[in-house]
Coordinates of C-alpha atoms in Angstrom, one line a residue:
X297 CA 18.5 2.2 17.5
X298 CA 21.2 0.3 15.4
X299 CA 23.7 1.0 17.7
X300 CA 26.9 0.5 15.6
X301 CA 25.6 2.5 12.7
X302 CA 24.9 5.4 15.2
X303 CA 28.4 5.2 16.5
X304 CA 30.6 4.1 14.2
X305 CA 28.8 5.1 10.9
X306 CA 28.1 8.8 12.5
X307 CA 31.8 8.9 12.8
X308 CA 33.0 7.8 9.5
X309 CA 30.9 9.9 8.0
X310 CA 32.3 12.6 10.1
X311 CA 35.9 11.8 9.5
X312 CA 35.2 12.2 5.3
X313 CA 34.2 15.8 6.2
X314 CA 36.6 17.8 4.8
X315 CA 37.6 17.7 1.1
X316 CA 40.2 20.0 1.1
X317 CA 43.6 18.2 0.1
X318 CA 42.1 18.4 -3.2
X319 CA 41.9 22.0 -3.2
X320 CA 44.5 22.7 -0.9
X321 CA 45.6 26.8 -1.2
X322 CA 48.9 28.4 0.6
X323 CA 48.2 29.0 4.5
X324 CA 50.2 32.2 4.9
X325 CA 46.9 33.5 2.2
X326 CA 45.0 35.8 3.9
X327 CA 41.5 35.0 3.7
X328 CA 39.4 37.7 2.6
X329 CA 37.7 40.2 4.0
X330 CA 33.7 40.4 3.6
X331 CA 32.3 42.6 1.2
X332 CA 31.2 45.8 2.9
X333 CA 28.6 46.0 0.9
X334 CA 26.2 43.2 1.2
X335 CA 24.9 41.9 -2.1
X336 CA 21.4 41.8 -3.5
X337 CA 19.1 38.5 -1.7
X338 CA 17.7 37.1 -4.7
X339 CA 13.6 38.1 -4.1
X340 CA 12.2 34.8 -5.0
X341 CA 12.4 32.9 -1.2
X342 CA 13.4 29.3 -2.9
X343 CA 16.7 31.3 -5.0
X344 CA 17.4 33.1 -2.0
X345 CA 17.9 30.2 -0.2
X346 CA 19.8 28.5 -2.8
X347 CA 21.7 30.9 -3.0
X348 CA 22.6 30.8 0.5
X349 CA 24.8 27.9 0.8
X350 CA 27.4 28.9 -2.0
X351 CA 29.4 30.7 0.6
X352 CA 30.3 27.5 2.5
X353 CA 31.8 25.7 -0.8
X354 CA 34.5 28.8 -0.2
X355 CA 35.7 26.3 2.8
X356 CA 35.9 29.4 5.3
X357 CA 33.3 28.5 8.1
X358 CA 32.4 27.2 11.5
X359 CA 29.2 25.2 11.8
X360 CA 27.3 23.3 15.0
X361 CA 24.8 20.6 14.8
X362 CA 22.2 19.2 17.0
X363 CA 19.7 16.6 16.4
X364 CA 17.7 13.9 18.4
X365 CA 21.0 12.1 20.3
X366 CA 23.7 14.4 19.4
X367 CA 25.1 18.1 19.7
X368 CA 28.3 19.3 17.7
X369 CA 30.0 22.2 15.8
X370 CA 33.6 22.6 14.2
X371 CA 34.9 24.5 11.7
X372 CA 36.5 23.8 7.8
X373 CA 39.3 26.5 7.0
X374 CA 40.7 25.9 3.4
X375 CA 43.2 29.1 3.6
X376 CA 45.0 26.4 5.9
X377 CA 43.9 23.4 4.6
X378 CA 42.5 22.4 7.5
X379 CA 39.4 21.1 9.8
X380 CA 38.1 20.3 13.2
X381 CA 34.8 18.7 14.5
X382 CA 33.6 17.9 17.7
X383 CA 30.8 15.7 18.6
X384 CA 28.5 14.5 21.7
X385 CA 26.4 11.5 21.1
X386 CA 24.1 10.4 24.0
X387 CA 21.0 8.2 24.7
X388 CA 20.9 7.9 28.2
X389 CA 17.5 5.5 28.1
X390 CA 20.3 2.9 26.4
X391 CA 23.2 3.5 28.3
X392 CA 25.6 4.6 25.2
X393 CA 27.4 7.8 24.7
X394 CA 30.5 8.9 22.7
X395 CA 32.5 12.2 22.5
X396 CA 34.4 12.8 19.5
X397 CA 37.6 15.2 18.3
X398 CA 38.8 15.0 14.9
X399 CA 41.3 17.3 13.7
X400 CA 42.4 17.5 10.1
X401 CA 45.4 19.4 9.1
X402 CA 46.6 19.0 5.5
X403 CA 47.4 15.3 4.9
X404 CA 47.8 14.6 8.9
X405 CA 44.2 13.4 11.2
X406 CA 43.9 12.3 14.6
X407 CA 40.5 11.6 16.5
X408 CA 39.8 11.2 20.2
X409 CA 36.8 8.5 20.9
X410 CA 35.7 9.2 24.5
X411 CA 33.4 6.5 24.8
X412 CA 31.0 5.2 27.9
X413 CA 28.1 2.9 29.1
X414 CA 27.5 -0.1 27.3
X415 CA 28.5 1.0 24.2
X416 CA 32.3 1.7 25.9
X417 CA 32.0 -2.0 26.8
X418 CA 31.3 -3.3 23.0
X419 CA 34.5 -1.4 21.8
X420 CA 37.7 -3.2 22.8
X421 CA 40.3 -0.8 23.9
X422 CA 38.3 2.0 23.8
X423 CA 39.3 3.2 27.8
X424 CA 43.3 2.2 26.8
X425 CA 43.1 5.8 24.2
X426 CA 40.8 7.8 26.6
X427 CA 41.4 11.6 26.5
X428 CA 43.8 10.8 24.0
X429 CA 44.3 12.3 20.6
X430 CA 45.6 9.1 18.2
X431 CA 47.0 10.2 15.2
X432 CA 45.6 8.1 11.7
X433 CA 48.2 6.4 9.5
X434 CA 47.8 7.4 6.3
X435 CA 49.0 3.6 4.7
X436 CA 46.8 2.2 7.3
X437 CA 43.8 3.7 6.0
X438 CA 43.8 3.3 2.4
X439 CA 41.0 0.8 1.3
X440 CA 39.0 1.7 4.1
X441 CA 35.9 3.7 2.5
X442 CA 35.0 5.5 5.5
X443 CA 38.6 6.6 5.9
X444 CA 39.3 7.8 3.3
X445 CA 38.7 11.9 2.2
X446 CA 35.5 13.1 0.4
X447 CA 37.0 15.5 -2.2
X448 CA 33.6 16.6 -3.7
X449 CA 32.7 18.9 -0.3
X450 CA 33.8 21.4 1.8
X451 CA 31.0 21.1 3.7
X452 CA 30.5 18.0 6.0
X453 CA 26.5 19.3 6.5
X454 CA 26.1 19.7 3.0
X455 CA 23.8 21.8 3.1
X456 CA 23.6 22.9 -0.7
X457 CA 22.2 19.3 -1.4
X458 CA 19.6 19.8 1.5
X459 CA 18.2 22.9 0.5
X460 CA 17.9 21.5 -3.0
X461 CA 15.3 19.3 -1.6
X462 CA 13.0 22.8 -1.1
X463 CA 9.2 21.9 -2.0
X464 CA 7.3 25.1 -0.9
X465 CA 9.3 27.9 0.4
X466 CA 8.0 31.5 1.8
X467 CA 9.5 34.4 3.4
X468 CA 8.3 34.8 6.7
X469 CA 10.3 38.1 7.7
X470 CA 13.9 39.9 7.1
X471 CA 16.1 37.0 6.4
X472 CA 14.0 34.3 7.3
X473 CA 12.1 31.7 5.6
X474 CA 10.0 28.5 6.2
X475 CA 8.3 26.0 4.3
X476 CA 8.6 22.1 3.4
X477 CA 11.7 19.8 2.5
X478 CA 12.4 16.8 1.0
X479 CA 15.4 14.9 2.8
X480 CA 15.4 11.4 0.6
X481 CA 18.4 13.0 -1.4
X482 CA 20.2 14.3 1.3
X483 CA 21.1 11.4 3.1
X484 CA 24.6 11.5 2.8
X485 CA 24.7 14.5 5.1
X486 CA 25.9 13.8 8.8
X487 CA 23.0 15.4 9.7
X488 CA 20.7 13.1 8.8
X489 CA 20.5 9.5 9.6
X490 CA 20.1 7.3 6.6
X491 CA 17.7 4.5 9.3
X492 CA 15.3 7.3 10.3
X493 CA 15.1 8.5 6.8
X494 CA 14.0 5.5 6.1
X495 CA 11.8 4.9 8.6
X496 CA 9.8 8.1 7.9
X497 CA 8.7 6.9 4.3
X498 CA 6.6 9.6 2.0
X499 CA 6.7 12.4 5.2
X500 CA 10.6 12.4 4.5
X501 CA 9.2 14.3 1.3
X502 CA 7.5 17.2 3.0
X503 CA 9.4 18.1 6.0
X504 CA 8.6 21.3 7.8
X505 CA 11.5 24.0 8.0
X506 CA 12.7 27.0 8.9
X507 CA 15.3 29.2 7.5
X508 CA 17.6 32.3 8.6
X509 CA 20.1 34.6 6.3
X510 CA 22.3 37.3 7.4
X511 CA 22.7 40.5 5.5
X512 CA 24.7 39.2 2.9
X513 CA 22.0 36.6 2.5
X514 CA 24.7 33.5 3.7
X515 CA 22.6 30.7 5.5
X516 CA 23.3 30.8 9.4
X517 CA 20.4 28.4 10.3
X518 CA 18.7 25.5 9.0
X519 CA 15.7 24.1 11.3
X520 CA 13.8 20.5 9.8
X521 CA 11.3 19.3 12.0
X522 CA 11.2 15.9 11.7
X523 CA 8.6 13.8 13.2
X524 CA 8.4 9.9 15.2
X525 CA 10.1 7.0 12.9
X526 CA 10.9 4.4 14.0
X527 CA 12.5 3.7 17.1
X528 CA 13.6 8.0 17.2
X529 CA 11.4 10.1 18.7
X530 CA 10.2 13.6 17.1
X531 CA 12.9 16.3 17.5
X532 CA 14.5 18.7 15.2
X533 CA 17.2 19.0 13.2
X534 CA 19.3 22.1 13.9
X535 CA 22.2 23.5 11.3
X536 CA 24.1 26.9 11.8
X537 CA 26.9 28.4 9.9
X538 CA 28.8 31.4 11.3
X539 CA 32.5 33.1 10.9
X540 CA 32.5 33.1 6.9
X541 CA 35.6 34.0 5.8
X542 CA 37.2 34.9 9.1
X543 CA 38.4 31.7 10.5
X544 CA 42.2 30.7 11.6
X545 CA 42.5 26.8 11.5
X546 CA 42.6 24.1 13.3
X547 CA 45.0 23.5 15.7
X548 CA 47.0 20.1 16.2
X549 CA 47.3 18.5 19.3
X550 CA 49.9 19.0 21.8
X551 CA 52.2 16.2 21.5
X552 CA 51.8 14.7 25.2
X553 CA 48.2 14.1 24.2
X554 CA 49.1 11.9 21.2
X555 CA 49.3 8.4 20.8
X556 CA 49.2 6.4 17.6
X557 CA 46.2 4.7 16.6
X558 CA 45.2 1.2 18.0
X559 CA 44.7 -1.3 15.5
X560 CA 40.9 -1.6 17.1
X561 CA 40.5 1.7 16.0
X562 CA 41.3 0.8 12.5
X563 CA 39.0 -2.4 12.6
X564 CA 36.1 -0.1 13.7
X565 CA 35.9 1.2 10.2
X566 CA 36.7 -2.0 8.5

């Protein structure tokens, strides 16, 4: 495992997540209510699923994420211009683990790094900031690429690019769907890693996956099986979406639990 691209590459790309001060809307708008009646699911199984994702570029959603080291969620609320994800990053056979909380809120961030084993010992001050939110300064960012904002998405799974990668696609049952994937132009999503990618070759062109819709035929659950690379054992890939158009923010941190950024925390990016 490339240790530094798992940690600190994983969290850039997390930290780009949310586009949204480029689309930034009024936060006393309410968000909109779902349609009571559920539209028509397109009947050919690849459309539908296509069609599935255009819900989350809306910017009203919460999401969670697990995949061979790592288990997260958070949510992207554009009525508010705001976003939040968590993540739990763990391989115990290497003694390295990180926990991280970033909160977005119009043009403010802060992130909490929670970090242990050996990899705690490679980052210096990384137990001064523990359990500590420590706000980003926006001068002190610009330059950095992995700092700075991805206004193209609203969605930090990007799932739309993902399920453009359909190969074969069949409808299994009501609302769900499997088939094969290709992931080699996906790998900008933080659910993928770019190394085992890589390391799978021509299989990263017919990936095994499942699918689930709701009703109104929005995706809720994305399922690539993806098989030994590398140095990463087989696992899966698990995406769900929930709460469209009913979420209320993020919320910033209490102010006893902020700190400013260390200038380590800065150089991590660099």
């Amino acid at each position: 495992m490339n240790i530094r691209r798992w940690s600190f590459g994983f969290l850039a790309a997390a930290l780009l997540v949310p586009g949204l001060a480029a689309c930034k809307s009024d936060a006393a708008e309410p968000a909109a209510a779902p349609s009571p009646t559920a539209p028509a699911v397109p009947a050919d199984p690849k459309e539908a699923l296509l069609a599935s994702t255009k819900e989350a570029a809306k910017g009203d959603f919460t999401f969670t994420l697990a995949g061979a080291d790592l288990t997260g969620g958070g949510l992207v609320h554009k009525p508010s211009n705001s976003a939040q994800l968590t993540m739990k990053l763990g391989d115990a056979s290497q003694d390295v683990s990180m926990e991280m909380d970033l909160i977005y809120i119009d043009s403010e961030s802060w992130v909490k790094l929670d970090v242990g084993g050996a990899l705690g010992a490679m980052i210096p001050g990384a137990a001064k900031n523990k359990g500590k939110y420590q706000h980003l300064d926006k001068t002190k960012v610009k330059g950095i690429k992995d700092l700075q904002l991805d206004p193209e998405t609203l969605d930090p799974l990007d799932s739309e690019t993902l399920v453009k990668g359909l190969t074969e696609v069949q409808k299994t049952g009501e609302g769900t769907y499997a088939g094969k994937i290709d992931i080699t132009a996906s790998s900008e999503s933080v659910a993928l890693d770019e190394d085992v990618v890589t390391a799978l070759g021509a299989r990263a062109k017919a990936l095994p996956f499942t699918a689930k819709l709701d009703p109104q035929g929005r995706l809720t659950e994305l399922v690539i099986s993806v098989p030994a690379a590398g140095e990463t054992a087989a696992h899966d890939i698990k995406i769900g979406y929930a709460g469209y158009g009913t979420g209320t923010g993020a919320q910033k941190p209490s102010a006893d639990k902020v700190v400013e950024a260390s200038a380590e925390t800065y150089e991590l990016f660099k």
